[in-house]
Amino acid sequence: MQEQVQDLRQSIVEQPGTYQYTCFHLEHKGNRVNDFIELSEVKDLAAGGEMKLIEDPYTEKEARMHMIRIRDLIGAAGDRVDTLHGILAGISLHDTIVPPEMMDSHTQNGKAQKSPASESPHAMVDYDFDAPASIQTILPLSTEEPPKTIKGICVSPWNPPPYYLRQKGHLMYLQLTTTEGEQFQITSHVSGFFINKSSNSKFDPYPRPQPKGASAHSLLALIAKVSPSFEAAFTALQRYNNRKDPLANFQVTTSIPANPWLVPAMESSPAAHQPDITRTQESYLIAGVDNGETLRDWNEEFQSTRELPKETVQDRVFRERLTMKLFAEYNDAAARGAVMVARGEVAPLNPTENRDAQIFVYNNVFFSYGADGVGTFTSEGGDDAARVAVGKDVTGVRAANQLDIDGLFTPGTVVVDYLGKRLVGQSIVPGIFKQREPGENQIDYGGVEGRDIVADNEVFVPVFSKLSKALKVKRHDVWDKEGKMHTLEGSVETKGLLGTDGRKYVLDLYRLTPLDISWLEEYWSDGPSADSKPSDRNYPHRMAVLRPELVEAYWRSKMAEFVREEIERRRSTANGSATGDSKGNDEAAPQVIENVESTDKEENSLATTDSKSDETSANGQQERVDISAFDLAFNPDVFCGHSPPSEEKKAELAKDEEDVRSICNYLHQDVIPDMIRDLRGGEVGFPMDGQSLARLMHKRGINVRYLGKLASAAKDQSSRLQALNALAVQEMIARSFKHVASGYLRTLPATFAAPCLSHLLNCLLGAGLNTTPKAHVDEDLQQLYDDADWAFVNVSVESLRAQLQQQVHLRFRYTLEDGWVSKLKYVQLLREISLKLGLQLVAKDYQFSAQSTSHTNGATNGITNGPTNGGSHGANGSSSKKKKKNGDHDAASQSSESILLTPPTTFSPEDIVNIIPVVKDTCPKSVLAEEALEAGRISMMQNQKELGQELLLESLSLHEQIYGILHPEVARVYHQLSMLYYQLEEKNAAVELARKAVIVFERTLGLDSNETILSYLNLGLFEHANGNTKLALVYMKHALDLWKIIYGIRHPDSITTINNAAVMLQHLKHYHESRIWFETSLAISEEVSGKNSVNTATLCFQLAQALALDQEAKAAVNRMRESYSIFLSKLGPDDRNTKESESWLEQLTQNAVSIAKHAKDVQNRRLRRIQLTPQMTLGTRPQRQVGQSSTDAAIGKDAMGALEMDPRSVDELIKFIEGGGDTTKRSSKTAGSRRGNPKRRGGAKSS
């Protein structure tokens, strides 16, 4: 009963039986129900009560919305060409990777049934680990066309109604063409829709008499009356749509959908352009004749939402839900406006200024360039500093939004990178353009014109002090140009503005943390330009600030030190306390410290730490640690040129500077080495691509500018760290290419973006095919733009490489090795560049060298053997050779003309089919949903399973209500809950949630994002645990193919995945293939961890078992002996693993002797193969997320950073090998009978 009436309305609109209703209200006992209240507030409404649906008269807006809804519903809407959403935006491949016959062999609860499909080969047959992946992996299938219900419906040429007919209730005129070929003119009336007597040449909008006449309240019902074939076609269309999971069909509304970087050729069916007259009319249908309905006062909406009450849970849910919806709509509108500004389609408000200083207003959003147009950042690095500042401002505004401080307001802020330009879109703050009286400052708090003039209006102190306290910003003194001292709560760069609406706004939040002085002192020097500075001190800007995550981590470490010292002080003053008291203190101390170190997780709870001062010790007694004496905050304005006039102030400033140096030392001496050590030892999940590497660095508080330091530290180290070095170098090259390309694009007309980018890509990635590529530029078109800079035309392979080497050294302080080009992973680097620049490329086998299109160094652009994605993408039955032949023929035919004219190049302008904006927003996370999630985690850790499940399910419900279903945060909760249900043996629920996570990740983060891959891997694991091993292998294969696309072969963490697949093959009794997979896993482990590591010993142990199953007794003994030797040398003779491997070695040796004696029986196949139940297989385990530790990945399991040993006893396996029966079968009735409904409150009780 907590749901809103609005939710009930939405479910009515989406239900198959009530599709036709859009304009209605609900009544209960004859009383109209308000749409914006909760069901619990409806008078006399009880469980099982009924409400009546009453059709309402239409307005013109509702008629237009009804038309749009029905068009989408009956499949009459063609493809949309969108400036923000690219080609195939928000697509999911989940439902296409599984062969139909495999899906047909499952019942609704997911358990496999006996059918002919169960005899079909599994997905891993002849899998080639070292083969390059196929780009077909991330392409949609060319499916059959959906059934057509009508030929077309559009706005009639007679629209809009003349004045005299508007007064009679006419709202709009439509034109319908049925599949039978008949054309009808329709009048939209306040009472509904009816067929009128108009034709293409005669206007008569009154009802047509029978038999041709018809009328209905819904357009859907009207079409069914006039078209005999409509209902059958509509039913067929619904069946067609229902083939996909509903999540794959829902519209993405609360986040920007992911855009694939590879898309099918434009003439293929998934991307083909279709005729649709109504596409040109959509602006009118959505926004009305004057487009006035889309103009919104964004700022007032933001601030009014912030002022909504938040006393009760219902208040908070409504407030946060409205906030998320508003941010999504604003981000969409601002990004669209930024694209139009970047393309030159919006007139500036100050056209006489230079381009970088121009400002724009479009759709009530204020736009400016992220460049130093007015000289504000001249001494800080100019355009580079301004570009960084606006990016940091987004981070600062998001932090302020997350804190949600009463009385402090922020403008809606979005940063958009498009065509080399960075634009900032902000909601218009009332009074920001107002000219103040002479003597008054434009800003009320903080620096007005740099640091020369400082305002310190006291009304801002209370709200700024809350912000600063939460963000660990110290109250400090600054001096203006006249030497007058001002005491500020935040940085002098952070400004306060008292709006004309009376609200206090905070602006320019790019300096919430101190400067990274250790970096600046080493690599920055003052000067007019980078060219005039020494090469070792020419970093492009002085905006190198520390990350907020680092400040939090340092604060927590110092807090932990303070608590320890306080505990030690108490112990030392106890002077002979009773033993029991000492024990109580011993128990209390770690609990207090643990609490301190676990508060303020990530960036969500920056303001909650100070409340965590009282803790309960294990013996139930109160152990209080007063943390009021602990005070650590940082002055963000140190090292900025302030000169205190007194010795006292100089000493205070020196202390502030020392604090900043200390946190910089903490970064260099603790944080970066810890990350290197964790990645070297395999303690955390290894990053897969540049995005996951940057995210891991940010989570640890490390700026991306330290990529060079990471690469240097990982160089010439273990194989695992060499993989980190290669990934870091690839990321630096991709980011440097982005900066170089942006420099050329910034001054180019949008028409020449594709020729420019294709030429630069040819110079970087296509030099193996053509060492002297030429830019493809239409000279006739070029002459139209006199003021454009055509410098990109002169770029050569050598000059681009030199520029990239310079940029890598300039921005990351890393020197690329000689021959770095030969080590590139071409497709992986192309993907990174495309994601950073927003490119959508034609999916084809790009030829990076003259020798072959499918065997270039590291290029995953070949076609894999067999059908891709477990058979779905090879549904036509053609072999890979045939596919390759066809692909080569298509490529040749497409570019035959250019080959005749010029030498071949890897990329042509036609290959870049679209460029989409890259958006950074300031949307906060839901505090309420996160609180419920954290409470559920804590309860589960305390073994309160029923309460924990209740809280986690409540958190899931809150996430879905607040974010909407299609949002990355909801997908992450699906993922976490699926792991929980897996551990609780709720297999069906785990599979259901994992499938949802996969689809939502695909649609919101990308088909090949690292989180999508991890979700596929775990979905495969859960399907295997649920008895659907062949389906599990399809998911595992798809994930491995995706892994090849984003990383290449032999990722350090692929050992776990290959192991899991080997176990699954063993379960299917494919013992020989299983053994091959174990051998591959061992080979990667030896390469990554070394031949004498504990991980390698564990894999030798598992391989020995697999060899025994494959009847290779002698080889099994040798592998077990290797395992025992490593365990003995690394862990000692008393370790459990050493003893276990020794026992196995003895038994396997005896068994090998026995088998040798009975060779004749072996030849006669009297030796039974093992019948393994799911409980008896080698251990599978979930794949860790990037940066996730083993203990986090498997709560309650002793992970130790190593692979798990087989839980079976020696006797069991030996008895199997010798032909005995299964003596350890356990009843699975209890686990199998559990209902796996993730929405069921409380879940199943654990036994």
Coordinates of C-alpha atoms in Angstrom, one line a residue, residues 327-726:
F327 CA 18.3 14.9 -13.0
A328 CA 17.7 12.4 -15.8
E329 CA 15.5 14.9 -17.7
Y330 CA 17.9 17.8 -17.1
N331 CA 20.9 15.8 -18.2
D332 CA 19.1 14.8 -21.4
A333 CA 18.0 18.4 -22.2
A334 CA 21.5 19.9 -21.4
A335 CA 23.3 17.3 -23.4
R336 CA 21.1 17.9 -26.4
G337 CA 21.6 21.7 -26.1
A338 CA 25.4 21.3 -25.8
V339 CA 25.5 19.3 -29.0
M340 CA 23.6 22.1 -30.8
V341 CA 25.9 24.7 -29.4
A342 CA 29.0 22.7 -30.4
R343 CA 27.6 22.3 -33.9
G344 CA 27.1 26.1 -34.2
E345 CA 23.3 26.0 -34.3
V346 CA 22.7 28.3 -31.3
A347 CA 23.4 32.0 -31.5
P348 CA 25.6 33.3 -28.7
L349 CA 24.4 36.0 -26.3
N350 CA 27.8 37.9 -26.8
P351 CA 28.7 37.4 -30.5
T352 CA 31.4 40.1 -30.4
E353 CA 33.5 38.2 -27.9
N354 CA 36.1 35.6 -29.0
R355 CA 34.7 32.1 -29.5
D356 CA 35.9 30.6 -26.1
A357 CA 34.3 33.5 -24.2
Q358 CA 30.9 33.2 -25.8
I359 CA 27.9 32.1 -23.8
F360 CA 24.6 30.6 -24.8
V361 CA 21.1 29.9 -23.5
Y362 CA 19.1 27.1 -25.0
N363 CA 16.0 25.4 -23.4
N364 CA 16.6 27.5 -20.3
V365 CA 20.1 26.0 -19.8
F366 CA 23.1 28.3 -19.7
F367 CA 26.1 27.1 -21.8
S368 CA 29.7 28.1 -21.8
Y369 CA 33.0 26.6 -23.1
G370 CA 35.4 24.8 -20.8
A371 CA 38.2 27.0 -22.0
D372 CA 39.9 30.1 -20.6
G373 CA 38.0 32.6 -22.7
V374 CA 38.4 35.6 -20.3
G375 CA 41.9 34.9 -18.9
T376 CA 40.8 33.6 -15.5
F377 CA 43.2 30.7 -15.5
T378 CA 46.1 32.4 -17.3
S379 CA 48.6 31.8 -14.4
E380 CA 47.2 28.3 -13.8
G381 CA 47.7 26.9 -17.3
G382 CA 45.1 28.6 -19.5
D383 CA 42.8 26.4 -21.5
D384 CA 44.1 23.2 -20.0
A385 CA 43.5 24.5 -16.5
A386 CA 40.0 25.6 -17.4
R387 CA 39.2 22.2 -18.9
V388 CA 40.3 20.4 -15.8
A389 CA 38.5 23.0 -13.5
V390 CA 35.0 22.4 -15.1
G391 CA 35.6 18.6 -14.8
K392 CA 36.5 19.0 -11.1
D393 CA 33.5 21.3 -10.6
V394 CA 31.2 18.4 -11.6
T395 CA 32.8 16.3 -8.9
G396 CA 32.4 19.0 -6.4
V397 CA 28.8 19.7 -7.2
R398 CA 28.0 16.0 -7.0
A399 CA 29.6 15.8 -3.6
A400 CA 27.6 18.8 -2.4
N401 CA 24.4 17.2 -3.8
Q402 CA 25.2 14.0 -2.0
L403 CA 25.6 15.8 1.3
D404 CA 22.2 17.4 0.8
I405 CA 22.8 20.3 3.3
D406 CA 19.7 22.2 4.3
G407 CA 19.8 25.8 3.0
L408 CA 22.6 25.2 0.5
F409 CA 21.7 25.1 -3.2
T410 CA 23.6 24.1 -6.3
P411 CA 22.8 24.7 -9.9
G412 CA 22.1 21.8 -12.2
T413 CA 25.5 21.1 -13.8
V414 CA 26.5 18.9 -16.8
V415 CA 29.8 18.8 -18.7
V416 CA 29.6 17.5 -22.3
D417 CA 32.6 16.6 -24.5
Y418 CA 31.7 16.7 -28.2
L419 CA 33.7 17.2 -31.4
G420 CA 36.8 18.2 -29.3
K421 CA 34.9 20.9 -27.4
R422 CA 34.1 20.8 -23.7
L423 CA 30.8 22.6 -22.8
V424 CA 29.3 23.3 -19.4
G425 CA 25.6 23.4 -19.1
Q426 CA 24.1 24.9 -15.9
S427 CA 20.6 25.8 -14.8
I428 CA 20.2 29.6 -14.7
V429 CA 20.7 30.9 -11.1
P430 CA 18.3 33.8 -10.5
G431 CA 20.4 37.0 -10.2
I432 CA 23.6 35.6 -11.8
F433 CA 23.2 38.0 -14.7
K434 CA 22.0 40.9 -12.6
Q435 CA 24.1 44.1 -12.7
R436 CA 24.8 45.1 -9.1
E437 CA 25.0 48.6 -7.8
P438 CA 28.4 50.4 -7.9
G439 CA 30.5 49.2 -5.1
E440 CA 28.7 45.9 -4.8
N441 CA 30.4 42.7 -5.8
Q442 CA 28.8 40.2 -8.2
I443 CA 29.7 37.4 -5.8
D444 CA 28.6 37.5 -2.1
Y445 CA 31.2 35.0 -0.7
G446 CA 34.7 33.9 -1.8
G447 CA 36.9 35.3 -4.5
V448 CA 35.2 37.8 -6.8
E449 CA 38.0 38.4 -9.3
G450 CA 40.5 35.7 -8.6
R451 CA 42.1 36.4 -5.2
D452 CA 42.3 40.2 -5.7
I453 CA 38.9 40.9 -4.3
V454 CA 37.3 38.7 -1.6
A455 CA 33.8 38.9 -0.3
D456 CA 32.8 37.3 3.1
N457 CA 29.1 37.8 3.6
E458 CA 28.3 36.3 7.0
V459 CA 25.0 34.7 6.0
F460 CA 27.0 32.0 4.1
V461 CA 29.1 30.9 7.1
P462 CA 26.6 28.4 8.6
V463 CA 25.9 26.5 5.4
F464 CA 29.5 26.7 4.1
S465 CA 30.8 25.5 7.5
K466 CA 28.6 22.3 7.2
L467 CA 29.9 21.7 3.7
S468 CA 33.5 22.2 4.7
K469 CA 33.3 20.1 7.8
A470 CA 31.9 17.2 5.8
L471 CA 34.5 17.5 3.1
K472 CA 37.4 18.0 5.6
V473 CA 38.1 21.5 4.5
K474 CA 39.7 23.8 7.1
R475 CA 38.5 27.2 8.0
H476 CA 41.3 29.5 7.1
D477 CA 42.4 33.1 6.4
V478 CA 43.1 34.6 3.0
W479 CA 44.4 38.1 2.0
D480 CA 43.2 40.2 -0.9
K481 CA 45.3 42.5 -3.0
E482 CA 45.1 45.3 -0.4
G483 CA 46.4 43.0 2.3
K484 CA 43.0 42.8 4.1
M485 CA 42.4 39.4 5.9
H486 CA 39.2 37.4 5.3
T487 CA 38.3 34.2 7.1
L488 CA 36.7 31.7 4.7
E489 CA 35.0 28.4 5.4
G490 CA 36.1 27.0 2.0
S491 CA 38.5 27.7 -0.8
V492 CA 38.8 31.3 -2.0
E493 CA 37.8 29.8 -5.4
T494 CA 34.5 28.5 -4.0
K495 CA 31.9 31.2 -4.4
G496 CA 28.6 31.9 -2.7
L497 CA 25.8 33.8 -4.5
L498 CA 22.7 35.1 -2.9
G499 CA 20.1 34.6 -5.6
T500 CA 17.2 36.9 -6.2
D501 CA 15.0 34.1 -5.0
G502 CA 16.6 34.4 -1.5
R503 CA 18.4 31.1 -1.8
K504 CA 22.1 30.6 -1.0
Y505 CA 23.9 29.1 -4.0
V506 CA 27.4 27.6 -4.0
L507 CA 29.4 27.9 -7.3
D508 CA 32.8 26.8 -8.6
L509 CA 33.4 23.8 -6.5
Y510 CA 36.6 22.7 -8.3
R511 CA 38.9 23.3 -5.3
L512 CA 37.5 21.3 -2.5
T513 CA 40.8 19.4 -1.9
P514 CA 44.4 20.7 -1.7
L515 CA 46.9 20.9 -4.5
D516 CA 49.1 17.9 -5.1
I517 CA 52.1 19.9 -4.2
S518 CA 54.6 17.0 -4.5
W519 CA 53.5 16.6 -8.2
L520 CA 53.6 20.4 -8.9
E521 CA 56.9 21.0 -7.3
E522 CA 58.4 18.3 -9.4
Y523 CA 56.7 18.9 -12.7
W524 CA 55.3 22.4 -12.8
S525 CA 56.9 25.8 -13.2
D526 CA 55.5 29.3 -13.8
G527 CA 55.8 30.6 -17.3
P528 CA 53.8 32.1 -20.2
S529 CA 53.5 28.8 -22.1
A530 CA 54.5 25.1 -21.9
D531 CA 57.0 25.6 -24.7
S532 CA 59.0 28.1 -22.8
K533 CA 59.4 25.9 -19.7
P534 CA 62.1 23.2 -19.1
S535 CA 61.0 19.8 -20.4
D536 CA 61.0 18.2 -17.0
R537 CA 58.8 20.9 -15.5
N538 CA 56.3 21.7 -18.2
Y539 CA 53.1 20.0 -16.9
P540 CA 50.2 21.7 -18.8
H541 CA 48.3 23.1 -15.8
R542 CA 48.5 23.9 -12.1
M543 CA 45.0 22.4 -11.3
A544 CA 46.5 19.2 -10.1
V545 CA 44.5 18.6 -6.9
L546 CA 44.1 15.6 -4.7
R547 CA 41.1 13.3 -5.0
P548 CA 38.4 13.3 -2.3
E549 CA 38.8 9.6 -1.8
L550 CA 42.4 10.1 -0.8
V551 CA 41.4 12.7 1.7
E552 CA 38.8 10.3 3.2
A553 CA 41.3 7.4 3.3
Y554 CA 44.0 9.6 5.0
W555 CA 41.4 11.0 7.4
R556 CA 40.4 7.4 8.4
S557 CA 44.0 6.3 8.8
K558 CA 44.7 9.2 11.1
M559 CA 41.5 8.6 13.0
A560 CA 42.5 5.0 13.5
E561 CA 45.9 6.1 14.9
F562 CA 44.1 8.5 17.2
V563 CA 41.8 5.8 18.6
R564 CA 44.8 3.4 19.1
E565 CA 46.7 6.0 20.9
E566 CA 43.7 6.8 23.1
I567 CA 43.3 3.1 23.9
E568 CA 47.0 2.7 24.7
R569 CA 46.8 5.8 26.9
R570 CA 44.0 4.3 28.9
R571 CA 45.8 1.1 29.3
S572 CA 48.9 2.8 30.5
T573 CA 47.0 4.8 33.1
A574 CA 45.1 1.7 34.3
N575 CA 48.1 0.7 36.5
G576 CA 47.4 -2.9 37.3
S577 CA 43.8 -3.2 36.4
A578 CA 42.1 -6.5 36.7
T579 CA 42.7 -9.1 34.0
G580 CA 39.1 -9.0 33.1
D581 CA 39.2 -5.3 32.6
S582 CA 42.3 -5.6 30.4
K583 CA 40.5 -8.2 28.4
G584 CA 37.5 -6.0 27.9
N585 CA 39.8 -3.2 26.6
D586 CA 41.6 -5.6 24.3
E587 CA 38.2 -6.6 22.9
A588 CA 37.0 -3.1 22.6
A589 CA 40.0 -1.5 20.9
P590 CA 39.8 -3.3 17.6
Q591 CA 36.1 -2.9 17.4
V592 CA 36.4 0.9 17.7
I593 CA 39.2 1.0 15.2
E594 CA 37.3 -1.3 12.8
N595 CA 34.3 1.0 13.0
V596 CA 36.4 4.0 12.2
E597 CA 37.9 2.4 9.3
S598 CA 34.6 1.2 7.9
T599 CA 32.7 4.5 8.2
D600 CA 32.2 6.9 5.3
K601 CA 32.3 4.2 2.7
E602 CA 33.0 5.6 -0.7
E603 CA 31.6 9.0 -1.3
N604 CA 28.1 8.5 0.0
S605 CA 28.4 9.2 3.7
L606 CA 30.9 12.0 3.9
A607 CA 29.0 13.7 6.7
T608 CA 28.3 10.7 9.0
T609 CA 31.7 10.0 10.5
D610 CA 31.5 12.3 13.5
S611 CA 28.5 10.5 14.9
K612 CA 30.5 7.2 15.3
S613 CA 32.1 7.9 18.7
D614 CA 30.4 5.3 20.9
E615 CA 30.9 1.6 20.4
T616 CA 29.9 -1.5 22.2
S617 CA 32.6 -4.0 23.1
A618 CA 32.3 -7.8 22.8
N619 CA 31.4 -8.3 26.4
G620 CA 28.5 -5.9 26.2
Q621 CA 30.1 -3.1 28.1
Q622 CA 30.3 0.4 26.8
E623 CA 33.7 1.5 25.6
R624 CA 33.6 5.2 24.8
V625 CA 36.3 6.9 22.8
D626 CA 35.9 10.7 22.8
I627 CA 36.8 11.8 19.3
S628 CA 35.9 15.4 19.8
A629 CA 39.6 16.1 20.4
F630 CA 40.5 14.7 17.0
D631 CA 40.5 17.4 14.3
L632 CA 42.0 17.0 10.9
A633 CA 41.0 19.2 8.0
F634 CA 43.0 20.7 5.1
N635 CA 43.5 24.2 3.8
P636 CA 42.8 24.1 0.0
D637 CA 44.4 27.4 -0.5
V638 CA 48.0 26.6 0.6
F639 CA 50.7 27.0 -2.0
C640 CA 48.6 29.5 -3.8
G641 CA 50.7 32.6 -3.2
H642 CA 49.2 33.9 0.1
S643 CA 51.6 35.9 2.2
P644 CA 50.5 36.3 5.8
P645 CA 51.6 39.6 7.5
S646 CA 52.2 38.2 11.0
E647 CA 54.5 35.5 12.3
E648 CA 51.6 33.8 14.0
K649 CA 49.7 33.5 10.7
K650 CA 52.8 32.4 8.9
A651 CA 53.3 29.6 11.4
E652 CA 49.7 28.5 11.0
L653 CA 50.1 28.5 7.2
A654 CA 53.3 26.5 7.5
K655 CA 51.4 23.9 9.6
D656 CA 48.7 23.7 7.0
E657 CA 51.3 23.2 4.3
E658 CA 52.9 20.4 6.3
D659 CA 49.5 18.7 6.6
V660 CA 49.2 18.8 2.8
R661 CA 52.7 17.5 2.3
S662 CA 51.8 14.6 4.7
I663 CA 48.8 13.5 2.7
C664 CA 50.9 13.7 -0.5
N665 CA 53.5 11.5 1.1
Y666 CA 50.7 9.1 2.2
L667 CA 49.7 8.9 -1.5
H668 CA 53.3 8.1 -2.7
Q669 CA 54.4 5.9 0.2
D670 CA 51.3 4.0 1.1
V671 CA 48.4 4.2 -1.4
I672 CA 50.2 3.6 -4.7
P673 CA 52.5 0.9 -3.3
D674 CA 49.5 -0.8 -1.7
M675 CA 47.7 -0.9 -5.0
I676 CA 50.7 -2.3 -6.8
R677 CA 51.2 -4.9 -4.0
D678 CA 47.5 -6.0 -4.1
L679 CA 47.5 -6.4 -7.9
R680 CA 50.8 -8.2 -7.8
G681 CA 49.6 -10.7 -5.3
G682 CA 46.2 -11.2 -6.8
E683 CA 44.5 -9.9 -3.7
V684 CA 42.0 -7.8 -5.7
G685 CA 40.3 -8.2 -9.0
F686 CA 42.5 -7.2 -12.0
P687 CA 41.3 -4.3 -14.2
M688 CA 40.1 -5.4 -17.7
D689 CA 40.3 -2.1 -19.6
G690 CA 41.2 1.6 -19.2
Q691 CA 37.8 2.5 -17.7
S692 CA 38.1 -0.2 -15.0
L693 CA 41.7 0.8 -14.3
A694 CA 40.8 4.4 -13.9
R695 CA 37.9 3.5 -11.7
L696 CA 40.1 1.4 -9.5
M697 CA 42.6 4.2 -9.2
H698 CA 39.9 6.7 -8.3
K699 CA 38.5 4.4 -5.7
R700 CA 41.9 4.3 -4.0
G701 CA 42.3 8.0 -4.3
I702 CA 44.9 8.0 -7.1
N703 CA 44.6 10.5 -9.9
V704 CA 44.9 9.4 -13.5
R705 CA 48.0 11.5 -13.9
Y706 CA 49.8 8.8 -11.9
L707 CA 49.3 6.2 -14.7
G708 CA 52.9 6.8 -15.7
K709 CA 54.1 6.1 -12.1
L710 CA 52.0 2.9 -12.0
A711 CA 53.4 1.8 -15.4
S712 CA 57.0 2.5 -14.3
A713 CA 56.5 0.6 -11.0
A714 CA 55.0 -2.4 -12.9
K715 CA 57.6 -2.5 -15.6
D716 CA 60.0 -5.5 -15.6
Q717 CA 58.1 -7.1 -12.8
S718 CA 56.0 -10.2 -12.5
S719 CA 53.9 -11.2 -15.5
R720 CA 50.8 -10.0 -13.6
L721 CA 52.3 -6.5 -13.2
Q722 CA 53.6 -6.5 -16.8
A723 CA 49.9 -6.9 -17.8
L724 CA 49.2 -3.8 -15.6
N725 CA 52.1 -2.0 -17.4
A726 CA 50.6 -2.8 -20.8

